[in-house]
Short mmCIF file of C-alpha atoms and ligand atoms in Angstrom, two decimals:
data_model
loop_
_atom_site.label_atom_id
_atom_site.label_comp_id
_atom_site.label_asym_id
_atom_site.label_seq_id
_atom_site.Cartn_x
_atom_site.Cartn_y
_atom_site.Cartn_z
CA UNK A 5 -1.17 -24.46 -1.87
CA UNK A 6 -1.45 -21.63 -4.37
CA UNK A 7 0.09 -22.53 -7.67
CA UNK A 8 0.68 -21.14 -11.15
CA UNK A 9 1.14 -23.43 -14.14
CA UNK A 10 2.59 -22.36 -17.43
CA UNK A 11 0.80 -19.03 -17.26
CA UNK A 12 0.65 -16.66 -20.20
CA UNK A 13 -0.78 -13.18 -19.75
CA UNK A 14 -1.38 -10.52 -22.39
CA UNK A 15 -2.30 -6.87 -21.95
CA UNK A 16 -4.56 -5.15 -24.48
CA UNK A 17 -4.44 -8.36 -26.58
CA UNK A 18 -0.88 -7.54 -27.70
CA UNK A 19 1.67 -7.14 -24.90
CA UNK A 20 2.81 -10.61 -23.82
CA UNK A 21 3.83 -9.97 -20.20
CA UNK A 22 4.05 -13.56 -18.92
CA UNK A 23 5.39 -16.24 -21.24
CA UNK A 24 4.70 -19.52 -19.47
CA UNK A 25 5.39 -18.97 -15.78
CA UNK A 26 5.13 -21.75 -13.20
CA UNK A 27 5.46 -21.12 -9.48
CA UNK A 28 4.27 -22.52 -6.15
CA UNK A 29 3.39 -20.86 -2.85
CA UNK A 30 2.97 -23.45 -0.08
CA UNK A 31 0.73 -22.29 2.78
CA UNK A 32 3.39 -21.87 5.42
CA UNK A 33 6.21 -20.44 3.29
CA UNK A 34 7.69 -17.16 2.15
CA UNK A 35 8.44 -17.21 -1.55
CA UNK A 36 10.56 -14.40 -3.00
CA UNK A 37 9.95 -13.23 -6.56
CA UNK A 38 12.86 -11.20 -7.91
CA UNK A 39 13.76 -9.63 -11.23
CA UNK A 40 14.47 -6.46 -13.13
CA UNK A 41 11.94 -3.77 -14.08
CA UNK A 42 9.34 -5.02 -16.51
CA UNK A 43 10.10 -8.71 -15.87
CA UNK A 44 6.43 -9.39 -15.09
CA UNK A 45 6.43 -9.60 -11.29
CA UNK A 46 3.46 -7.29 -10.72
CA UNK A 47 1.60 -8.98 -13.56
CA UNK A 48 1.97 -12.32 -11.79
CA UNK A 49 0.60 -10.83 -8.56
CA UNK A 50 -2.36 -9.41 -10.49
CA UNK A 51 -3.03 -12.82 -12.00
CA UNK A 52 -3.06 -14.32 -8.49
CA UNK A 53 -5.37 -11.70 -6.99
CA UNK A 54 -7.89 -11.34 -9.81
CA UNK A 55 -6.71 -7.87 -10.77
CA UNK A 56 -5.75 -8.42 -14.41
CA UNK A 57 -9.17 -7.21 -15.55
CA UNK A 58 -8.67 -3.71 -14.24
CA UNK A 59 -5.52 -3.46 -16.36
CA UNK A 60 -7.00 -4.95 -19.54
CA UNK A 61 -4.91 -8.04 -18.95
CA UNK A 62 -6.02 -11.55 -19.78
CA UNK A 63 -4.88 -15.11 -19.08
CA UNK A 64 -4.20 -16.62 -22.49
CA UNK A 65 -2.78 -19.98 -21.46
CA UNK A 66 -2.02 -21.96 -18.34
CA UNK A 67 -3.76 -21.90 -14.98
CA UNK A 68 -3.81 -20.58 -11.43
CA UNK A 69 -4.97 -23.15 -8.90
CA UNK A 70 -5.82 -23.03 -5.21
CA UNK A 71 -5.67 -26.47 -3.56
CA UNK A 72 -5.94 -27.96 -7.02
CA UNK A 73 -9.02 -25.99 -8.14
CA UNK A 74 -8.73 -23.49 -10.97
CA UNK A 75 -9.17 -19.85 -9.87
CA UNK A 76 -7.56 -18.24 -12.91
CA UNK A 77 -10.57 -16.22 -13.99
CA UNK A 78 -12.09 -15.22 -10.68
CA UNK A 79 -12.65 -11.57 -9.75
CA UNK A 80 -10.57 -9.71 -7.15
CA UNK A 81 -13.49 -9.92 -4.73
CA UNK A 82 -13.77 -13.68 -5.22
CA UNK A 83 -10.02 -14.12 -4.71
CA UNK A 84 -10.10 -12.00 -1.55
CA UNK A 85 -12.97 -14.22 -0.37
CA UNK A 86 -10.70 -17.24 -0.88
CA UNK A 87 -8.04 -15.66 1.31
CA UNK A 88 -5.68 -14.15 -1.26
CA UNK A 89 -4.78 -10.56 -0.53
CA UNK A 90 -2.61 -8.30 -2.68
CA UNK A 91 -0.78 -5.29 -1.24
CA UNK A 92 -0.18 -3.03 -4.23
CA UNK A 93 3.09 -1.29 -4.95
CA UNK A 94 3.30 2.26 -3.67
CA UNK A 95 1.74 2.10 -0.18
CA UNK A 96 -1.87 2.79 -1.11
CA UNK A 97 -3.71 4.06 1.95
CA UNK A 98 -6.80 6.22 2.30
CA UNK A 99 -4.95 9.41 3.17
CA UNK A 100 -8.03 11.25 4.41
CA UNK A 101 -9.05 8.46 6.79
CA UNK A 102 -7.46 7.76 10.17
CA UNK A 103 -5.17 4.78 10.69
CA UNK A 104 -7.88 2.82 12.48
CA UNK A 105 -10.50 3.70 9.86
CA UNK A 106 -8.11 2.37 7.19
CA UNK A 107 -7.84 -0.89 9.12
CA UNK A 108 -11.60 -1.18 9.55
CA UNK A 109 -12.08 -0.72 5.80
CA UNK A 110 -9.69 -3.64 5.31
CA UNK A 111 -11.97 -5.88 7.34
CA UNK A 112 -14.86 -5.86 4.87
CA UNK A 113 -14.59 -9.56 4.01
CA UNK A 114 -14.03 -10.66 7.63
CA UNK A 115 -16.43 -8.55 9.69
CA UNK A 116 -16.93 -11.14 12.40
CA UNK A 117 -13.21 -11.38 13.17
CA UNK A 118 -12.67 -7.64 13.18
CA UNK A 119 -11.62 -7.33 16.81
CA UNK A 120 -9.22 -10.28 16.73
CA UNK A 121 -7.65 -9.07 13.48
CA UNK A 122 -7.28 -5.56 14.85
CA UNK A 123 -5.46 -6.94 17.90
CA UNK A 124 -3.19 -8.99 15.63
CA UNK A 125 -2.33 -5.98 13.47
CA UNK A 126 -1.66 -3.70 16.45
CA UNK A 127 0.55 -6.41 18.00
CA UNK A 128 2.58 -6.63 14.81
CA UNK A 129 2.78 -2.86 14.32
CA UNK A 130 3.01 -1.00 17.66
CA UNK A 131 3.69 2.19 15.65
CA UNK A 132 0.14 2.01 14.33
CA UNK A 133 -1.28 1.94 17.86
CA UNK A 134 0.49 5.20 18.63
CA UNK A 135 -0.89 6.69 15.44
CA UNK A 136 -4.32 5.13 15.33
CA UNK A 137 -6.31 8.39 15.36
CA UNK A 138 -4.07 10.27 12.95
CA UNK A 139 -4.87 10.75 9.29
CA UNK A 140 -3.02 8.22 7.18
CA UNK A 141 -1.82 10.99 4.86
CA UNK A 142 0.39 12.33 7.65
CA UNK A 143 2.23 9.05 8.29
CA UNK A 144 5.83 8.51 7.20
CA UNK A 145 6.50 6.26 4.21
CA UNK A 146 7.41 3.33 6.45
CA UNK A 147 4.29 3.78 8.55
CA UNK A 148 2.13 3.94 5.43
CA UNK A 149 3.66 0.67 4.23
CA UNK A 150 2.91 -0.88 7.63
CA UNK A 151 -0.65 0.38 7.37
CA UNK A 152 -1.07 -1.02 3.86
CA UNK A 153 0.12 -4.44 5.06
CA UNK A 154 -1.98 -4.15 8.22
CA UNK A 155 -5.07 -3.34 6.19
CA UNK A 156 -4.55 -6.45 4.08
CA UNK A 157 -4.21 -8.55 7.25
CA UNK A 158 -7.58 -7.31 8.49
CA UNK A 159 -9.29 -9.74 6.14
CA UNK A 160 -7.38 -12.62 7.77
CA UNK A 161 -5.81 -13.79 4.50
CA UNK A 162 -4.32 -17.21 3.91
CA UNK A 163 -1.85 -15.76 1.42
CA UNK A 164 -0.37 -12.28 1.32
CA UNK A 165 1.03 -10.97 -1.98
CA UNK A 166 3.41 -8.06 -1.39
CA UNK A 167 4.59 -5.86 -4.25
CA UNK A 168 7.90 -4.18 -3.38
CA UNK A 169 7.16 -3.27 0.24
CA UNK A 170 10.69 -1.89 0.78
CA UNK A 171 10.64 0.54 -2.14
CA UNK A 172 11.98 3.96 -1.19
CA UNK A 173 12.33 3.21 2.53
CA UNK A 174 15.39 3.79 4.71
CA UNK A 175 17.49 0.68 5.55
CA UNK A 176 16.35 0.60 9.17
CA UNK A 177 12.70 0.68 8.16
CA UNK A 178 13.33 -1.98 5.49
CA UNK A 179 14.76 -4.24 8.22
CA UNK A 180 11.66 -3.65 10.37
CA UNK A 181 9.29 -4.47 7.53
CA UNK A 182 11.38 -7.58 6.71
CA UNK A 183 11.12 -8.86 10.30
CA UNK A 184 7.39 -8.19 10.43
CA UNK A 185 6.85 -10.13 7.18
CA UNK A 186 8.74 -13.06 8.72
CA UNK A 187 6.53 -12.84 11.81
CA UNK A 188 3.33 -12.70 9.73
CA UNK A 189 4.50 -15.91 8.06
CA UNK A 190 5.29 -17.52 11.44
CA UNK A 191 1.70 -16.83 12.40
CA UNK A 192 0.59 -19.01 9.49
CA UNK A 193 0.16 -16.76 6.44
CA UNK A 194 1.81 -17.77 3.16
CA UNK A 195 3.70 -14.90 1.53
CA UNK A 196 4.69 -14.10 -2.04
CA UNK A 197 7.21 -11.29 -1.72
CA UNK A 198 8.10 -9.28 -4.83
CA UNK A 199 11.25 -7.27 -4.21
CA UNK A 200 13.97 -5.31 -5.97
CA UNK A 201 15.87 -5.62 -2.71
CA UNK A 202 17.00 -9.22 -3.28
CA UNK A 203 19.05 -9.46 -0.09
CA UNK A 204 16.18 -8.39 2.11
CA UNK A 205 13.77 -10.81 0.46
CA UNK A 206 16.11 -13.82 0.45
CA UNK A 207 17.02 -13.32 4.12
CA UNK A 208 13.50 -14.32 5.13
CA UNK A 209 12.28 -16.35 2.13
CA UNK A 210 12.33 -20.15 1.98
CA UNK A 211 12.36 -20.25 -1.78
CA UNK A 212 13.21 -17.77 -4.52
CA UNK A 213 12.28 -17.29 -8.16
CA UNK A 214 14.04 -14.90 -10.53
CA UNK A 215 12.13 -13.59 -13.55
CA UNK A 216 13.35 -12.06 -16.78
CA UNK A 217 11.06 -10.75 -19.54
CA UNK A 218 8.05 -12.82 -18.63
CA UNK A 219 9.87 -16.05 -17.75
CA UNK A 220 11.24 -17.71 -14.65
CA UNK A 221 14.98 -18.10 -15.23
CA UNK A 222 15.98 -19.32 -11.77
CA UNK A 223 14.10 -21.30 -9.12
CA UNK A 224 16.01 -22.38 -5.99
CA UNK A 225 15.92 -22.47 -2.20
CA UNK A 226 16.56 -18.91 -1.01
CA UNK A 227 19.72 -19.85 0.89
CA UNK A 228 21.25 -21.27 -2.31
CA UNK A 229 20.43 -18.13 -4.27
CA UNK A 230 22.10 -16.00 -1.59
CA UNK A 231 25.16 -18.22 -1.32
CA UNK A 232 25.97 -18.59 -5.03
CA UNK A 233 28.33 -15.82 -6.14
CA UNK A 234 27.46 -16.12 -9.84
CA UNK A 235 23.74 -15.93 -9.15
CA UNK A 236 24.27 -13.00 -6.84
CA UNK A 237 26.24 -11.18 -9.46
CA UNK A 238 24.47 -12.06 -12.70
CA UNK A 239 20.86 -12.47 -11.61
CA UNK A 240 20.43 -10.44 -8.45
CA UNK A 241 22.78 -7.51 -9.07
CA UNK A 242 24.59 -8.00 -5.81
CA UNK A 243 28.34 -7.47 -5.47
CA UNK A 244 30.57 -9.77 -3.44
CA UNK A 245 29.98 -7.75 -0.27
CA UNK A 246 26.24 -7.62 -0.81
CA UNK A 247 26.04 -4.06 -2.08
CA UNK A 248 23.57 -3.59 -4.88
CA UNK A 249 24.58 -2.53 -8.31
CA UNK A 250 21.68 -1.58 -10.54
CA UNK A 251 19.93 -4.19 -12.64
CA UNK A 252 20.96 -2.18 -15.68
CA UNK A 253 24.62 -2.79 -14.88
CA UNK A 254 23.85 -6.47 -14.47
CA UNK A 255 22.24 -6.66 -17.90
CA UNK A 256 25.24 -4.94 -19.50
CA UNK A 257 27.65 -7.22 -17.74
CA UNK A 258 25.81 -10.33 -18.85
CA UNK A 259 25.70 -9.15 -22.42
CA UNK A 260 29.42 -8.51 -22.41
CA UNK A 261 29.97 -11.90 -20.89
CA UNK A 262 27.98 -13.59 -23.61
CA UNK A 263 30.06 -11.89 -26.31
CA UNK A 264 33.26 -12.84 -24.57
CA UNK A 265 32.42 -16.54 -24.40
N1 LIG B 306 -1.50 -2.21 -17.58
C1 LIG B 306 -0.63 -2.58 -18.52
N2 LIG B 306 -0.91 -2.45 -19.82
C2 LIG B 306 -0.03 -2.84 -20.78
N3 LIG B 306 1.19 -3.36 -20.52
C3 LIG B 306 1.54 -3.52 -19.24
C4 LIG B 306 0.65 -3.13 -18.17
N4 LIG B 306 1.27 -3.40 -16.99
C5 LIG B 306 2.48 -3.93 -17.31
N5 LIG B 306 2.64 -4.00 -18.65
C6 LIG B 306 3.81 -4.55 -19.36
O1 LIG B 306 3.97 -5.90 -18.96
C7 LIG B 306 5.35 -6.20 -18.74
C8 LIG B 306 5.54 -6.65 -17.30
O2 LIG B 306 5.26 -5.57 -16.42
P1 LIG B 306 5.18 -5.70 -14.85
O3 LIG B 306 4.68 -4.42 -14.33
O4 LIG B 306 4.46 -6.93 -14.51
O5 LIG B 306 6.71 -5.88 -14.47
P2 LIG B 306 7.43 -5.80 -13.06
O6 LIG B 306 8.37 -6.94 -12.99
O7 LIG B 306 6.44 -5.66 -11.98
O8 LIG B 306 8.29 -4.46 -13.20
P3 LIG B 306 8.67 -3.35 -12.10
O9 LIG B 306 9.89 -3.86 -11.41
O10 LIG B 306 8.98 -2.15 -12.94
O11 LIG B 306 7.51 -3.14 -11.20
C9 LIG B 306 6.12 -4.94 -19.09
O12 LIG B 306 6.54 -5.05 -20.41
C10 LIG B 306 5.09 -3.86 -18.96
O13 LIG B 306 5.37 -2.79 -19.82
MG1 LIG B 307 6.06 -4.21 -10.56
#
């Protein structure tokens, strides 16, 4: 189990981005992490993957533990070595390398399993087989996202941290990525899924957390979050029929509601 206890993170010694966050990712689960822009979702992923350093971020209080042992101040390389792999927002691929070269680069901490991991990735993403000799820069957005996830899987991670994998993709591609994430989890990888697309994330997640300005404000089984009309409307920005309003509208609505009561 990967777990976060009462975590506080500051950037540049001044910006308090996480204000006491607690969260759990059991090995065989998909956990959704939702919330508006700037809530602290990416910061939490960085804290879990050892990437705060690069951003001048620091853990000020609390802890990150893996099977009960503190890993809060380990480097990104050390965290990758412990099986925690972070797929950054924005589909980072090596554009000038081929698809297969990108995947081989991803295998650097699991050289001996390279062939088996390559088979697993190609099974999950048949599109990547068709494209394996093409330069990654020429792939579509959806294919680049698949490649970014595939590259992370090449190290055979125990936990996959995904930062907004559906961002900017067409609905059909979002559905494909969603189903593949569910399959990755079925194969035994724990997933922390950060999403603006709350419906997509909650459809496959077992549990969901909603963050607001550095805090967890809601923590429930995913099915409950999806089923509760008030939560859908006030926390997730989803209308009754499931269409998304923007988080900005949600904020305004909540403020009005507070005044009215
Ligand atoms: N590298 C950084 N240096 C300083 N402040 C940062 C840095 N990265 C994020 N922040 C601040 O920390 C807070 C949380 O940001 P974070 O990126 O974690 O939010 P987020 O929930 O991922 O938002 P988004 O939905 O926009 O990706 C914000 O106030 C943000 O401005
Ligand atoms: Mg983010």
